C-alpha cells in the first residue's frame, strides 16, 4: 500500500499503457488539478510520456482563465485534444 489516494493506487497498479489510458480517460477532472504532482510521478515511473503530456494538458484546461463567454481558450482545448490523440496512439502501440 502506498501513500496515494485509492484512486491513484488504481493508476499505479495499471500494467499497460492501455490500462493507464482507460484510467486517465475516466478519472474525474478534479484529479488532474488536485493530484498533478502524484500523477506525474506515477506516469513517469511507468515511462508513459504521452500520459504525462495528457495530464499536463488537462491541468492547463482546469486552471485556464476562461474567456468572457465562459469558454476555455481554443489553444488550451487544442492541446488537450492533441495530447488525447497521442495518448490513444501510445496505448495502441503497447507498453
Short mmCIF file of N, CA and C in Angstrom, two decimals:
data_model
loop_
_atom_site.label_atom_id
_atom_site.label_comp_id
_atom_site.label_asym_id
_atom_site.label_seq_id
_atom_site.Cartn_x
_atom_site.Cartn_y
_atom_site.Cartn_z
N UNK A 1 0.84 -1.18 0.00
CA UNK A 1 0.00 0.00 0.00
C UNK A 1 0.88 1.24 0.00
N UNK A 2 0.48 2.25 -0.76
CA UNK A 2 1.26 3.48 -0.86
C UNK A 2 0.57 4.60 -0.09
N UNK A 3 1.17 5.77 -0.17
CA UNK A 3 0.59 6.95 0.47
C UNK A 3 -0.38 7.68 -0.45
N UNK A 4 -0.64 7.12 -1.61
CA UNK A 4 -1.54 7.74 -2.57
C UNK A 4 -3.00 7.51 -2.18
N UNK A 5 -3.86 8.38 -2.71
CA UNK A 5 -5.29 8.16 -2.59
C UNK A 5 -5.66 6.85 -3.29
N UNK A 6 -6.73 6.19 -2.87
CA UNK A 6 -7.11 4.92 -3.52
C UNK A 6 -7.27 5.05 -5.04
N UNK A 7 -7.79 6.17 -5.51
CA UNK A 7 -7.96 6.34 -6.95
C UNK A 7 -6.61 6.37 -7.67
N UNK A 8 -5.60 6.93 -7.02
CA UNK A 8 -4.26 6.95 -7.61
C UNK A 8 -3.57 5.60 -7.50
N UNK A 9 -3.90 4.86 -6.48
CA UNK A 9 -3.37 3.50 -6.37
C UNK A 9 -3.84 2.64 -7.54
N UNK A 10 -5.06 2.90 -8.01
CA UNK A 10 -5.56 2.19 -9.20
C UNK A 10 -4.66 2.47 -10.39
N UNK A 11 -4.29 3.72 -10.57
CA UNK A 11 -3.39 4.08 -11.68
C UNK A 11 -2.03 3.43 -11.50
N UNK A 12 -1.53 3.45 -10.30
CA UNK A 12 -0.21 2.88 -10.02
C UNK A 12 -0.18 1.38 -10.33
N UNK A 13 -1.31 0.71 -10.19
CA UNK A 13 -1.39 -0.73 -10.42
C UNK A 13 -1.63 -1.10 -11.88
N UNK A 14 -1.88 -0.13 -12.74
CA UNK A 14 -2.07 -0.41 -14.16
C UNK A 14 -0.81 -1.05 -14.72
N UNK A 15 -1.00 -2.06 -15.56
CA UNK A 15 0.12 -2.83 -16.10
C UNK A 15 0.50 -2.47 -17.53
N UNK A 16 -0.30 -1.64 -18.19
CA UNK A 16 -0.02 -1.31 -19.58
C UNK A 16 -0.43 0.12 -19.89
N UNK A 17 0.06 0.62 -21.02
CA UNK A 17 -0.34 1.95 -21.46
C UNK A 17 -1.84 2.00 -21.72
N UNK A 18 -2.40 0.90 -22.23
CA UNK A 18 -3.84 0.86 -22.50
C UNK A 18 -4.64 0.99 -21.20
N UNK A 19 -4.20 0.33 -20.15
CA UNK A 19 -4.89 0.45 -18.87
C UNK A 19 -4.77 1.87 -18.31
N UNK A 20 -3.58 2.46 -18.45
CA UNK A 20 -3.41 3.83 -17.97
C UNK A 20 -4.26 4.80 -18.78
N UNK A 21 -4.34 4.58 -20.10
CA UNK A 21 -5.19 5.44 -20.94
C UNK A 21 -6.63 5.35 -20.49
N UNK A 22 -7.13 4.15 -20.26
CA UNK A 22 -8.52 3.98 -19.82
C UNK A 22 -8.75 4.69 -18.49
N UNK A 23 -7.80 4.57 -17.58
CA UNK A 23 -7.93 5.23 -16.28
C UNK A 23 -7.97 6.74 -16.46
N UNK A 24 -7.03 7.28 -17.24
CA UNK A 24 -6.95 8.73 -17.44
C UNK A 24 -8.20 9.29 -18.12
N UNK A 25 -8.78 8.52 -19.02
CA UNK A 25 -9.96 8.99 -19.74
C UNK A 25 -11.23 8.94 -18.89
N UNK A 26 -11.20 8.19 -17.79
CA UNK A 26 -12.42 8.05 -16.98
C UNK A 26 -12.34 8.73 -15.62
N UNK A 27 -11.17 9.17 -15.22
CA UNK A 27 -11.00 9.77 -13.90
C UNK A 27 -11.69 11.14 -13.86
N UNK A 28 -12.24 11.51 -12.71
CA UNK A 28 -12.85 12.85 -12.60
C UNK A 28 -11.81 13.96 -12.85
N UNK A 29 -12.26 15.04 -13.43
CA UNK A 29 -11.35 16.14 -13.78
C UNK A 29 -10.60 16.72 -12.59
N UNK A 30 -11.21 16.71 -11.41
CA UNK A 30 -10.54 17.33 -10.26
C UNK A 30 -9.21 16.65 -9.95
N UNK A 31 -9.06 15.37 -10.32
CA UNK A 31 -7.83 14.63 -10.04
C UNK A 31 -6.64 15.27 -10.75
N UNK A 32 -6.84 15.76 -11.96
CA UNK A 32 -5.75 16.39 -12.70
C UNK A 32 -5.27 17.65 -11.99
N UNK A 33 -6.18 18.36 -11.36
CA UNK A 33 -5.83 19.58 -10.66
C UNK A 33 -5.24 19.29 -9.28
N UNK A 34 -5.91 18.46 -8.53
CA UNK A 34 -5.51 18.20 -7.15
C UNK A 34 -4.27 17.33 -7.03
N UNK A 35 -4.11 16.37 -7.91
CA UNK A 35 -3.05 15.36 -7.78
C UNK A 35 -2.03 15.39 -8.91
N UNK A 36 -1.84 16.55 -9.53
CA UNK A 36 -0.98 16.60 -10.71
C UNK A 36 0.46 16.16 -10.43
N UNK A 37 1.00 16.46 -9.27
CA UNK A 37 2.37 16.03 -8.97
C UNK A 37 2.46 14.51 -8.81
N UNK A 38 1.50 13.94 -8.10
CA UNK A 38 1.49 12.48 -7.93
C UNK A 38 1.22 11.77 -9.25
N UNK A 39 0.34 12.34 -10.08
CA UNK A 39 0.09 11.75 -11.40
C UNK A 39 1.39 11.70 -12.20
N UNK A 40 2.11 12.79 -12.18
CA UNK A 40 3.37 12.83 -12.94
C UNK A 40 4.35 11.79 -12.43
N UNK A 41 4.47 11.66 -11.11
CA UNK A 41 5.38 10.66 -10.54
C UNK A 41 5.03 9.24 -11.00
N UNK A 42 3.76 8.92 -10.93
CA UNK A 42 3.30 7.57 -11.30
C UNK A 42 3.53 7.32 -12.79
N UNK A 43 3.14 8.28 -13.61
CA UNK A 43 3.28 8.11 -15.06
C UNK A 43 4.73 8.12 -15.51
N UNK A 44 5.56 8.92 -14.84
CA UNK A 44 6.98 8.94 -15.15
C UNK A 44 7.63 7.61 -14.79
N UNK A 45 7.25 7.06 -13.65
CA UNK A 45 7.80 5.75 -13.23
C UNK A 45 7.40 4.66 -14.22
N UNK A 46 6.23 4.82 -14.84
CA UNK A 46 5.77 3.84 -15.83
C UNK A 46 6.36 4.10 -17.22
N UNK A 47 7.03 5.23 -17.38
CA UNK A 47 7.61 5.56 -18.68
C UNK A 47 6.57 5.91 -19.73
N UNK A 48 5.42 6.38 -19.29
CA UNK A 48 4.33 6.69 -20.22
C UNK A 48 4.30 8.19 -20.49
N UNK A 49 5.14 8.63 -21.41
CA UNK A 49 5.32 10.05 -21.67
C UNK A 49 4.09 10.71 -22.29
N UNK A 50 3.37 9.99 -23.13
CA UNK A 50 2.14 10.55 -23.71
C UNK A 50 1.10 10.80 -22.62
N UNK A 51 1.09 9.95 -21.61
CA UNK A 51 0.15 10.13 -20.49
C UNK A 51 0.53 11.35 -19.66
N UNK A 52 1.83 11.59 -19.50
CA UNK A 52 2.28 12.78 -18.78
C UNK A 52 1.82 14.03 -19.53
N UNK A 53 2.01 14.05 -20.83
CA UNK A 53 1.59 15.20 -21.64
C UNK A 53 0.08 15.42 -21.54
N UNK A 54 -0.68 14.33 -21.54
CA UNK A 54 -2.13 14.45 -21.41
C UNK A 54 -2.51 15.02 -20.04
N UNK A 55 -1.90 14.52 -18.98
CA UNK A 55 -2.19 15.01 -17.64
C UNK A 55 -1.84 16.49 -17.52
N UNK A 56 -0.75 16.91 -18.13
CA UNK A 56 -0.36 18.32 -18.09
C UNK A 56 -1.35 19.19 -18.87
N UNK A 57 -1.81 18.68 -20.01
CA UNK A 57 -2.79 19.43 -20.80
C UNK A 57 -4.11 19.55 -20.04
N UNK A 58 -4.52 18.47 -19.36
CA UNK A 58 -5.75 18.53 -18.57
C UNK A 58 -5.61 19.50 -17.40
N UNK A 59 -4.43 19.56 -16.80
CA UNK A 59 -4.19 20.53 -15.73
C UNK A 59 -4.31 21.95 -16.29
N UNK A 60 -3.73 22.20 -17.45
CA UNK A 60 -3.84 23.51 -18.08
C UNK A 60 -5.30 23.86 -18.35
N UNK A 61 -6.07 22.87 -18.76
CA UNK A 61 -7.50 23.08 -19.01
C UNK A 61 -8.23 23.45 -17.71
N UNK A 62 -7.87 22.79 -16.62
CA UNK A 62 -8.51 23.03 -15.34
C UNK A 62 -8.17 24.40 -14.75
N UNK A 63 -6.99 24.89 -15.06
CA UNK A 63 -6.52 26.13 -14.44
C UNK A 63 -6.55 27.33 -15.37
N UNK A 64 -7.00 27.14 -16.60
CA UNK A 64 -7.01 28.23 -17.59
C UNK A 64 -8.01 29.31 -17.20
N UNK A 65 -7.62 30.55 -17.48
CA UNK A 65 -8.54 31.67 -17.34
C UNK A 65 -9.55 31.58 -18.48
N UNK A 66 -10.81 31.62 -18.12
CA UNK A 66 -11.86 31.49 -19.13
C UNK A 66 -12.06 32.79 -19.88
N UNK A 67 -12.58 32.67 -21.08
CA UNK A 67 -12.90 33.83 -21.89
C UNK A 67 -14.16 34.52 -21.36
N UNK A 68 -14.49 35.67 -21.90
CA UNK A 68 -15.64 36.44 -21.43
C UNK A 68 -16.94 35.65 -21.49
N UNK A 69 -17.07 34.75 -22.45
CA UNK A 69 -18.29 33.95 -22.58
C UNK A 69 -18.26 32.68 -21.72
N UNK A 70 -17.19 32.50 -20.94
CA UNK A 70 -17.08 31.35 -20.06
C UNK A 70 -16.41 30.14 -20.66
N UNK A 71 -16.05 30.23 -21.92
CA UNK A 71 -15.42 29.09 -22.59
C UNK A 71 -13.91 29.06 -22.32
N UNK A 72 -13.34 27.91 -22.58
CA UNK A 72 -11.90 27.73 -22.42
C UNK A 72 -11.24 28.10 -23.75
N UNK A 73 -10.11 28.81 -23.72
CA UNK A 73 -9.45 29.20 -24.97
C UNK A 73 -9.16 28.00 -25.87
N UNK A 74 -9.32 28.21 -27.16
CA UNK A 74 -9.14 27.14 -28.13
C UNK A 74 -7.71 26.60 -28.11
N UNK A 75 -6.75 27.44 -27.76
CA UNK A 75 -5.36 26.96 -27.69
C UNK A 75 -5.21 25.88 -26.62
N UNK A 76 -5.91 26.03 -25.51
CA UNK A 76 -5.87 25.04 -24.44
C UNK A 76 -6.61 23.78 -24.87
N UNK A 77 -7.80 23.96 -25.44
CA UNK A 77 -8.58 22.81 -25.89
C UNK A 77 -7.85 22.02 -26.96
N UNK A 78 -7.18 22.72 -27.86
CA UNK A 78 -6.41 22.04 -28.91
C UNK A 78 -5.29 21.20 -28.31
N UNK A 79 -4.63 21.74 -27.30
CA UNK A 79 -3.55 20.99 -26.63
C UNK A 79 -4.10 19.72 -25.99
N UNK A 80 -5.28 19.82 -25.39
CA UNK A 80 -5.89 18.64 -24.76
C UNK A 80 -6.24 17.60 -25.83
N UNK A 81 -6.83 18.02 -26.94
CA UNK A 81 -7.22 17.09 -27.99
C UNK A 81 -6.00 16.42 -28.62
N UNK A 82 -4.94 17.17 -28.84
CA UNK A 82 -3.72 16.59 -29.41
C UNK A 82 -3.11 15.59 -28.44
N UNK A 83 -3.03 15.97 -27.16
CA UNK A 83 -2.47 15.07 -26.15
C UNK A 83 -3.33 13.81 -26.01
N UNK A 84 -4.64 13.96 -26.12
CA UNK A 84 -5.53 12.80 -26.05
C UNK A 84 -5.28 11.85 -27.22
N UNK A 85 -5.10 12.41 -28.40
CA UNK A 85 -4.81 11.58 -29.58
C UNK A 85 -3.50 10.84 -29.40
N UNK A 86 -2.47 11.54 -28.93
CA UNK A 86 -1.17 10.89 -28.70
C UNK A 86 -1.29 9.80 -27.63
N UNK A 87 -2.10 10.04 -26.61
CA UNK A 87 -2.32 9.06 -25.56
C UNK A 87 -2.95 7.79 -26.13
N UNK A 88 -3.95 7.96 -26.99
CA UNK A 88 -4.61 6.80 -27.58
C UNK A 88 -3.67 6.03 -28.50
N UNK A 89 -2.83 6.75 -29.23
CA UNK A 89 -1.84 6.08 -30.10
C UNK A 89 -0.86 5.28 -29.25
N UNK A 90 -0.38 5.88 -28.17
CA UNK A 90 0.59 5.18 -27.32
C UNK A 90 -0.02 3.93 -26.70
N UNK A 91 -1.32 3.98 -26.39
CA UNK A 91 -2.00 2.82 -25.82
C UNK A 91 -2.11 1.69 -26.84
N UNK A 92 -2.34 2.05 -28.10
CA UNK A 92 -2.43 1.02 -29.15
C UNK A 92 -1.06 0.39 -29.45
N UNK A 93 -0.01 1.18 -29.31
CA UNK A 93 1.34 0.69 -29.61
C UNK A 93 1.90 -0.21 -28.52
N UNK A 94 1.25 -0.22 -27.38
CA UNK A 94 1.68 -1.11 -26.31
C UNK A 94 2.48 -0.43 -25.24
N UNK A 95 3.03 -1.28 -24.39
CA UNK A 95 3.81 -0.73 -23.30
C UNK A 95 3.28 -1.22 -21.97
#
